[in-house]
Coordinates of C-alpha atoms in Angstrom, one line a residue:
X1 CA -57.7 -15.4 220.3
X2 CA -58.9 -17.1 223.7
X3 CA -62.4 -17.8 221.9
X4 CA -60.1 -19.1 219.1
X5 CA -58.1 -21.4 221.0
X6 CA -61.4 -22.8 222.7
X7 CA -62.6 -24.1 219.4
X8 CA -59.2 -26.1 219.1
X9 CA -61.0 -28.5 221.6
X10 CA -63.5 -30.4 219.3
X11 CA -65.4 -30.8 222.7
X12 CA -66.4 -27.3 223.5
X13 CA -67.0 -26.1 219.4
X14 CA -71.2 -26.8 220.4
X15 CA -71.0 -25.1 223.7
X16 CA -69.0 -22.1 221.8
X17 CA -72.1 -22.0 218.8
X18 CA -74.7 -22.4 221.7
X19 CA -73.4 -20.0 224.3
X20 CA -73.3 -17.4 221.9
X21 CA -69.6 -17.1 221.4
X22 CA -70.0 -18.3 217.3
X23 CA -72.2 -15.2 217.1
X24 CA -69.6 -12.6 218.3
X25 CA -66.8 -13.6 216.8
X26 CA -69.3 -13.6 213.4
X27 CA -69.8 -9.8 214.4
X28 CA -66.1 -9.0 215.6
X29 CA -65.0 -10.4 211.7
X30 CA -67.1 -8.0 210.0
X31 CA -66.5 -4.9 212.4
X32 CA -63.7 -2.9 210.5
X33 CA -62.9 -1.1 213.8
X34 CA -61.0 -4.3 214.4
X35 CA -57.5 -5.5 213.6
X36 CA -56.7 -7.4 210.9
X37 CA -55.3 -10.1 213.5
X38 CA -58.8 -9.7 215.5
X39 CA -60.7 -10.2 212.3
X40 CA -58.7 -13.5 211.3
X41 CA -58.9 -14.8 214.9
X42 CA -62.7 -14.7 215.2
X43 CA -62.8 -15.5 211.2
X44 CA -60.4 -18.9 212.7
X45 CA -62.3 -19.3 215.1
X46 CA -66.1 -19.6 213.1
X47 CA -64.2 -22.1 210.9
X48 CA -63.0 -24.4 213.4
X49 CA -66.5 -24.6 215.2
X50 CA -68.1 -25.3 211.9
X51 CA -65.6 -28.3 210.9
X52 CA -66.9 -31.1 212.7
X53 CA -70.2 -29.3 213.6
X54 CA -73.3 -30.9 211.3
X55 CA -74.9 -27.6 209.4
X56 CA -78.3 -28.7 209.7
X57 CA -78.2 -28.4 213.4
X58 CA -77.5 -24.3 212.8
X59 CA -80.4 -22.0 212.3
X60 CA -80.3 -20.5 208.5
X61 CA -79.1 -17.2 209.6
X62 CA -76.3 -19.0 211.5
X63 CA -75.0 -20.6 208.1
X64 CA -75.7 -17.5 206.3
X65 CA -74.2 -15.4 209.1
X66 CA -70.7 -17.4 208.8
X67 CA -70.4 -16.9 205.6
X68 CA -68.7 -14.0 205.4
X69 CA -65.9 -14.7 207.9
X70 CA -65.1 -17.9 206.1
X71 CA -64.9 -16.0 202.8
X72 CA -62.9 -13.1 204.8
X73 CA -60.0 -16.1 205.5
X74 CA -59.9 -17.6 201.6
X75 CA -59.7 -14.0 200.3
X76 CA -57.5 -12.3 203.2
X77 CA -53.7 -12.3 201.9
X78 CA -52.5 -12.5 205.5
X79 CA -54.1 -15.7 206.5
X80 CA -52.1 -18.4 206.9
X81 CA -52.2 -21.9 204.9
X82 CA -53.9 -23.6 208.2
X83 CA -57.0 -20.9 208.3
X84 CA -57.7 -21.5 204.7
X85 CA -57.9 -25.3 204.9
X86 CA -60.3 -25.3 207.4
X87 CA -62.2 -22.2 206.1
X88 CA -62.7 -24.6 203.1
X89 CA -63.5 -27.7 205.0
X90 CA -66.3 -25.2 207.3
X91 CA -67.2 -23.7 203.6
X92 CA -68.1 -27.5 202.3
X93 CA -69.9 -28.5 204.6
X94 CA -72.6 -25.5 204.8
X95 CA -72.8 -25.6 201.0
X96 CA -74.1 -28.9 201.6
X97 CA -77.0 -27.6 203.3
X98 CA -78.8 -26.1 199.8
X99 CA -79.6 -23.8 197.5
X100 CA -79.8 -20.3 199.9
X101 CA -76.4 -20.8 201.3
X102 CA -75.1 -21.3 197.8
X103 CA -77.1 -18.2 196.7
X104 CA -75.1 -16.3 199.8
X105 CA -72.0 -17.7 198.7
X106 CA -72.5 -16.7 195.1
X107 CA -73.5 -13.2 196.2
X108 CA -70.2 -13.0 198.7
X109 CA -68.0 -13.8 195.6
X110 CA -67.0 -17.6 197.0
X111 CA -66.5 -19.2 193.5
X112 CA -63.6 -16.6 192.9
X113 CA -62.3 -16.9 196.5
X114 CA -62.0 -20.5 196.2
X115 CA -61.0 -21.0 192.7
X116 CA -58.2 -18.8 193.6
X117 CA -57.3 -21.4 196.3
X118 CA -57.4 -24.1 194.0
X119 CA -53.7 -23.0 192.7
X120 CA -52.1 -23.1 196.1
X121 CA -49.2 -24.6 196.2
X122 CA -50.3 -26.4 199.7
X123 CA -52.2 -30.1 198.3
X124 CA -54.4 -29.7 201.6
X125 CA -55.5 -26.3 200.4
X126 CA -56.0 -27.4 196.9
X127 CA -58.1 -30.0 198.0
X128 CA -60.2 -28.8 200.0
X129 CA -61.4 -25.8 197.3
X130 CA -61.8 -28.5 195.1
X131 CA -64.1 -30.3 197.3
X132 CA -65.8 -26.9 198.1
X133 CA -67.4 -27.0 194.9
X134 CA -68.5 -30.2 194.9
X135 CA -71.7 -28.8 196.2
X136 CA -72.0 -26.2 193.8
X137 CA -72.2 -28.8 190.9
X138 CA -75.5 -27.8 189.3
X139 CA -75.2 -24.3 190.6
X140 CA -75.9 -22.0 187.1
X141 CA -73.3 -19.2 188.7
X142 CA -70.7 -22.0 188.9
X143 CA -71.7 -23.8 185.9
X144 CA -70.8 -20.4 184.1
X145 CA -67.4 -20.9 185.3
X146 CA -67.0 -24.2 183.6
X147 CA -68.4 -23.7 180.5
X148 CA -65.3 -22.1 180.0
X149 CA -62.4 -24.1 178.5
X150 CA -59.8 -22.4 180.2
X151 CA -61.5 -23.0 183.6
X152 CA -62.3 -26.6 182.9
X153 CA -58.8 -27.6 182.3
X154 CA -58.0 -27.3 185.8
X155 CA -60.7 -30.1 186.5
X156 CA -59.7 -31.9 183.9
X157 CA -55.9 -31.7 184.9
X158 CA -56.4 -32.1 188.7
X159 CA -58.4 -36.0 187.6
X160 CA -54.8 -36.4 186.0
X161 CA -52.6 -35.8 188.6
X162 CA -53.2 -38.7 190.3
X163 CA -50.7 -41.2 189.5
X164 CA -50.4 -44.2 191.6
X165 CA -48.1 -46.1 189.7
X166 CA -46.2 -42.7 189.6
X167 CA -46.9 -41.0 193.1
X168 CA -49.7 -42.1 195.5
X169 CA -50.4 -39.1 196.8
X170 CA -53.2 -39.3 198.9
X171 CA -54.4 -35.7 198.6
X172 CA -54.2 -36.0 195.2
X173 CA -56.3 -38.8 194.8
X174 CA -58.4 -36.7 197.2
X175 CA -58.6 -33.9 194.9
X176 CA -58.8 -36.3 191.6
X177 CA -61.9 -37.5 193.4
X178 CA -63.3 -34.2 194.2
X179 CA -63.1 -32.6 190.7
X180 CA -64.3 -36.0 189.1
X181 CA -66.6 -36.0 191.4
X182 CA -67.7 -32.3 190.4
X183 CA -67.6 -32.9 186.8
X184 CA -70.2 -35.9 187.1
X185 CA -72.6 -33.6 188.4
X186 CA -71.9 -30.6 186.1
X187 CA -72.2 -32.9 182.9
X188 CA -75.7 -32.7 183.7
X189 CA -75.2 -29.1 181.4
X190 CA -75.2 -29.5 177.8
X191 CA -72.7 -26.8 177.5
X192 CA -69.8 -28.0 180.2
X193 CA -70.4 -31.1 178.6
X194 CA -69.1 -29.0 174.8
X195 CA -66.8 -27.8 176.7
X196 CA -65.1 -31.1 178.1
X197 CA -65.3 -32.4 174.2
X198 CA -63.5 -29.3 173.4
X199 CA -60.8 -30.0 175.5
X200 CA -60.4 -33.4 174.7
X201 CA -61.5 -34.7 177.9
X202 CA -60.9 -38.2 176.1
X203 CA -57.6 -37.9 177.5
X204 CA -58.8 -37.6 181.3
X205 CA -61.5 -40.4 180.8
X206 CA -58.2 -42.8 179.6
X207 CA -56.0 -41.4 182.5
X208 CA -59.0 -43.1 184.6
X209 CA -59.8 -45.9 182.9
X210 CA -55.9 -46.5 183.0
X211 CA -55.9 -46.0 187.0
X212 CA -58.5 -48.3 187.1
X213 CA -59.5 -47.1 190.8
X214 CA -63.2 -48.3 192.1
X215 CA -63.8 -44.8 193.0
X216 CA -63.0 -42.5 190.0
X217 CA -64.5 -45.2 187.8
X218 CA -68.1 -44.7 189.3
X219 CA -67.6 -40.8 189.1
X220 CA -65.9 -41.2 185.3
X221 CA -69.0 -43.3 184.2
X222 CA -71.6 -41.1 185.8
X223 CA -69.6 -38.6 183.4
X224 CA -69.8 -40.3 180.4
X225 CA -73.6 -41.4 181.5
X226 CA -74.5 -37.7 181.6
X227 CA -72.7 -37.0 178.5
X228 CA -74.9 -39.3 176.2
X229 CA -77.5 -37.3 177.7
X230 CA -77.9 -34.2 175.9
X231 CA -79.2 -33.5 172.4
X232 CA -75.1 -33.3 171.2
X233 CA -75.6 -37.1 172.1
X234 CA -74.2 -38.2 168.9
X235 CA -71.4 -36.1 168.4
X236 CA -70.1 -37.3 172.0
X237 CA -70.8 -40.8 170.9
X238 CA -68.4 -40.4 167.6
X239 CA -66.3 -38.2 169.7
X240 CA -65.8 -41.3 172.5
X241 CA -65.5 -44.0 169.2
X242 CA -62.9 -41.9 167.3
X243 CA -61.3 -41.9 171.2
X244 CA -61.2 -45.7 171.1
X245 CA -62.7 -45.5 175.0
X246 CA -65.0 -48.0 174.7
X247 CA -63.7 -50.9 174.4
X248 CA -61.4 -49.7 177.6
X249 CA -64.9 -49.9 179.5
X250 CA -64.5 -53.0 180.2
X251 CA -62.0 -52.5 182.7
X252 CA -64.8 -51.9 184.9
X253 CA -66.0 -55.7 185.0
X254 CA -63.2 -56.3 187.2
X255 CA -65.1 -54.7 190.4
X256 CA -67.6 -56.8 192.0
X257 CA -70.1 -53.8 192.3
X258 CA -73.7 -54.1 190.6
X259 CA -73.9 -50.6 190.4
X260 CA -70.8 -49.9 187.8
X261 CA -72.0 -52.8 185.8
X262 CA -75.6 -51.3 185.4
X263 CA -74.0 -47.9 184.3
X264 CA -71.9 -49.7 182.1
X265 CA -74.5 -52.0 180.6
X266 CA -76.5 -48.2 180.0
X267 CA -73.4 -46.6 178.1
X268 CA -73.0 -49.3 176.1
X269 CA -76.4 -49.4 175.0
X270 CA -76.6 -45.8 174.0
X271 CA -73.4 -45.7 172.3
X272 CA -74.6 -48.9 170.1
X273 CA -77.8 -47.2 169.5
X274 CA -76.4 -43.3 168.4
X275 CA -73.7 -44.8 166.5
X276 CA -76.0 -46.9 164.4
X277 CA -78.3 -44.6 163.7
X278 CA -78.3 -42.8 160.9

């Protein structure tokens, strides 16, 4: 607990990782002589270090090493809502570093674990295991997850629940972000990309378009970019023209941002071009 309560001071989370303290509490997680307390303690105590602390600066086997303690807190039923928010946060920010900690994290059974987490009923919680995967984008073991309808509703829904004009809730518009945010990389696969037609993502993309919000409307046409990408080009295209969407484009122009406008300019281009051909 002591090592724990060090950690709290944002100060002292290098000296802990340095001085070798991050590696025992590593080892004291995964020890099953220990309490469960003991476990979630040092488990608590690897997560708050690795919150503010930039992942490159760690070794490999450090990031690989605190994997498992940060799993051990989103799947441990006695952890409280606190440890699993910044389990997530520490989770997020070493699945930036790359393709071996993802790898780790697929191996450790993270995607359940978190998409678990993504149903709490705490928005801090759900946010943060949505933004967990917003590394794991292009990742096949994830992409497997979306591919699935069922799954992808929860994506699609979470883009929904942001309602300003309703509730401006800022961790929903942080989670709307996240799982937008997700989606624009996963559309990148052909078959998520079924998937979202499927499930009449058309609704989602009007929800946006609706919102109108700078941020979602990058992320919504990165979607739609990726979307008219694939060999089911066409069928998108007639899918997004039956939808009405894109005339509702346009809504974009009101942003004074060159880089919307040459996304848009691109969509519109390819839509004219599939939908004319024969």
């Amino acid at each position: 607990m002591s090592l724990r309560q060090i950690c709290g001071d944002e100060r002292s989370r290098g000296a802990f990782i340095q001085e070798g303290g991050f590696k025992i509490c590593c080892e004291a997680n995964t020890k099953d002589s220990e309490s469960p307390t003991a476990r979630r303690e040092a488990a608590h105590a690897v997560a708050k270090s690795l919150v503010t602390t930039n992942p490159h600066v760690l070794s490999e086997h450090q990031r690989l090493g605190a994997m498992r303690p940060l799993l051990y807190i989103c799947k441990e039923s006695g952890t409280t809502q606190l440890q699993q928010f910044e389990a997530l946060l520490a989770l997020t920010n070493i699945l930036s570093c790359g393709e071996t900690e993802q790898n780790r994290f697929v191996a450790e059974k993270g995607i359940h674990a978190v998409h678990y987490l993504m149903f709490s009923s705490n928005l801090m919680v759900r946010r943060a295991a949505t933004e967990a995967f917003c590394n794991m984008s292009v990742n096949e073991d994830f992409l497997k997850l979306l591919r699935d309808g069922e799954k992808l509703r929860l994506w699609l829904a979470f883009v929904e629940d942001w309602d300003p004009s309703v509730d401006d809730n800022k961790e929903k518009f942080l989670t709307a972000r996240a799982a937008l945010g997700t989606l624009a990389g996963a559309s990148s696969d052909e078959d998520v990309v079924k998937a979202m037609v499927v499930e009449d993502c058309g609704r989602t993309i009007r929800h946006v378009l609706e919102v109108a919000n700078e941020e979602l409307l990058h992320r919504l046409l990165v979607v739609i970019s990726e979307m008219l990408s694939h060999e089911s080009a066409k069928d998108v295209a007639n899918y997004l023209a039956q939808q009405n969407l894109i005339p509702a484009l346009s809504v974009t122009t009101k942003f004074n941002n060159p880089a919307l406008h040459e996304i848009l300019v691109s969509i519109v281009e390819t839509m004219t071009s599939l939908l004319s051909s024969t």
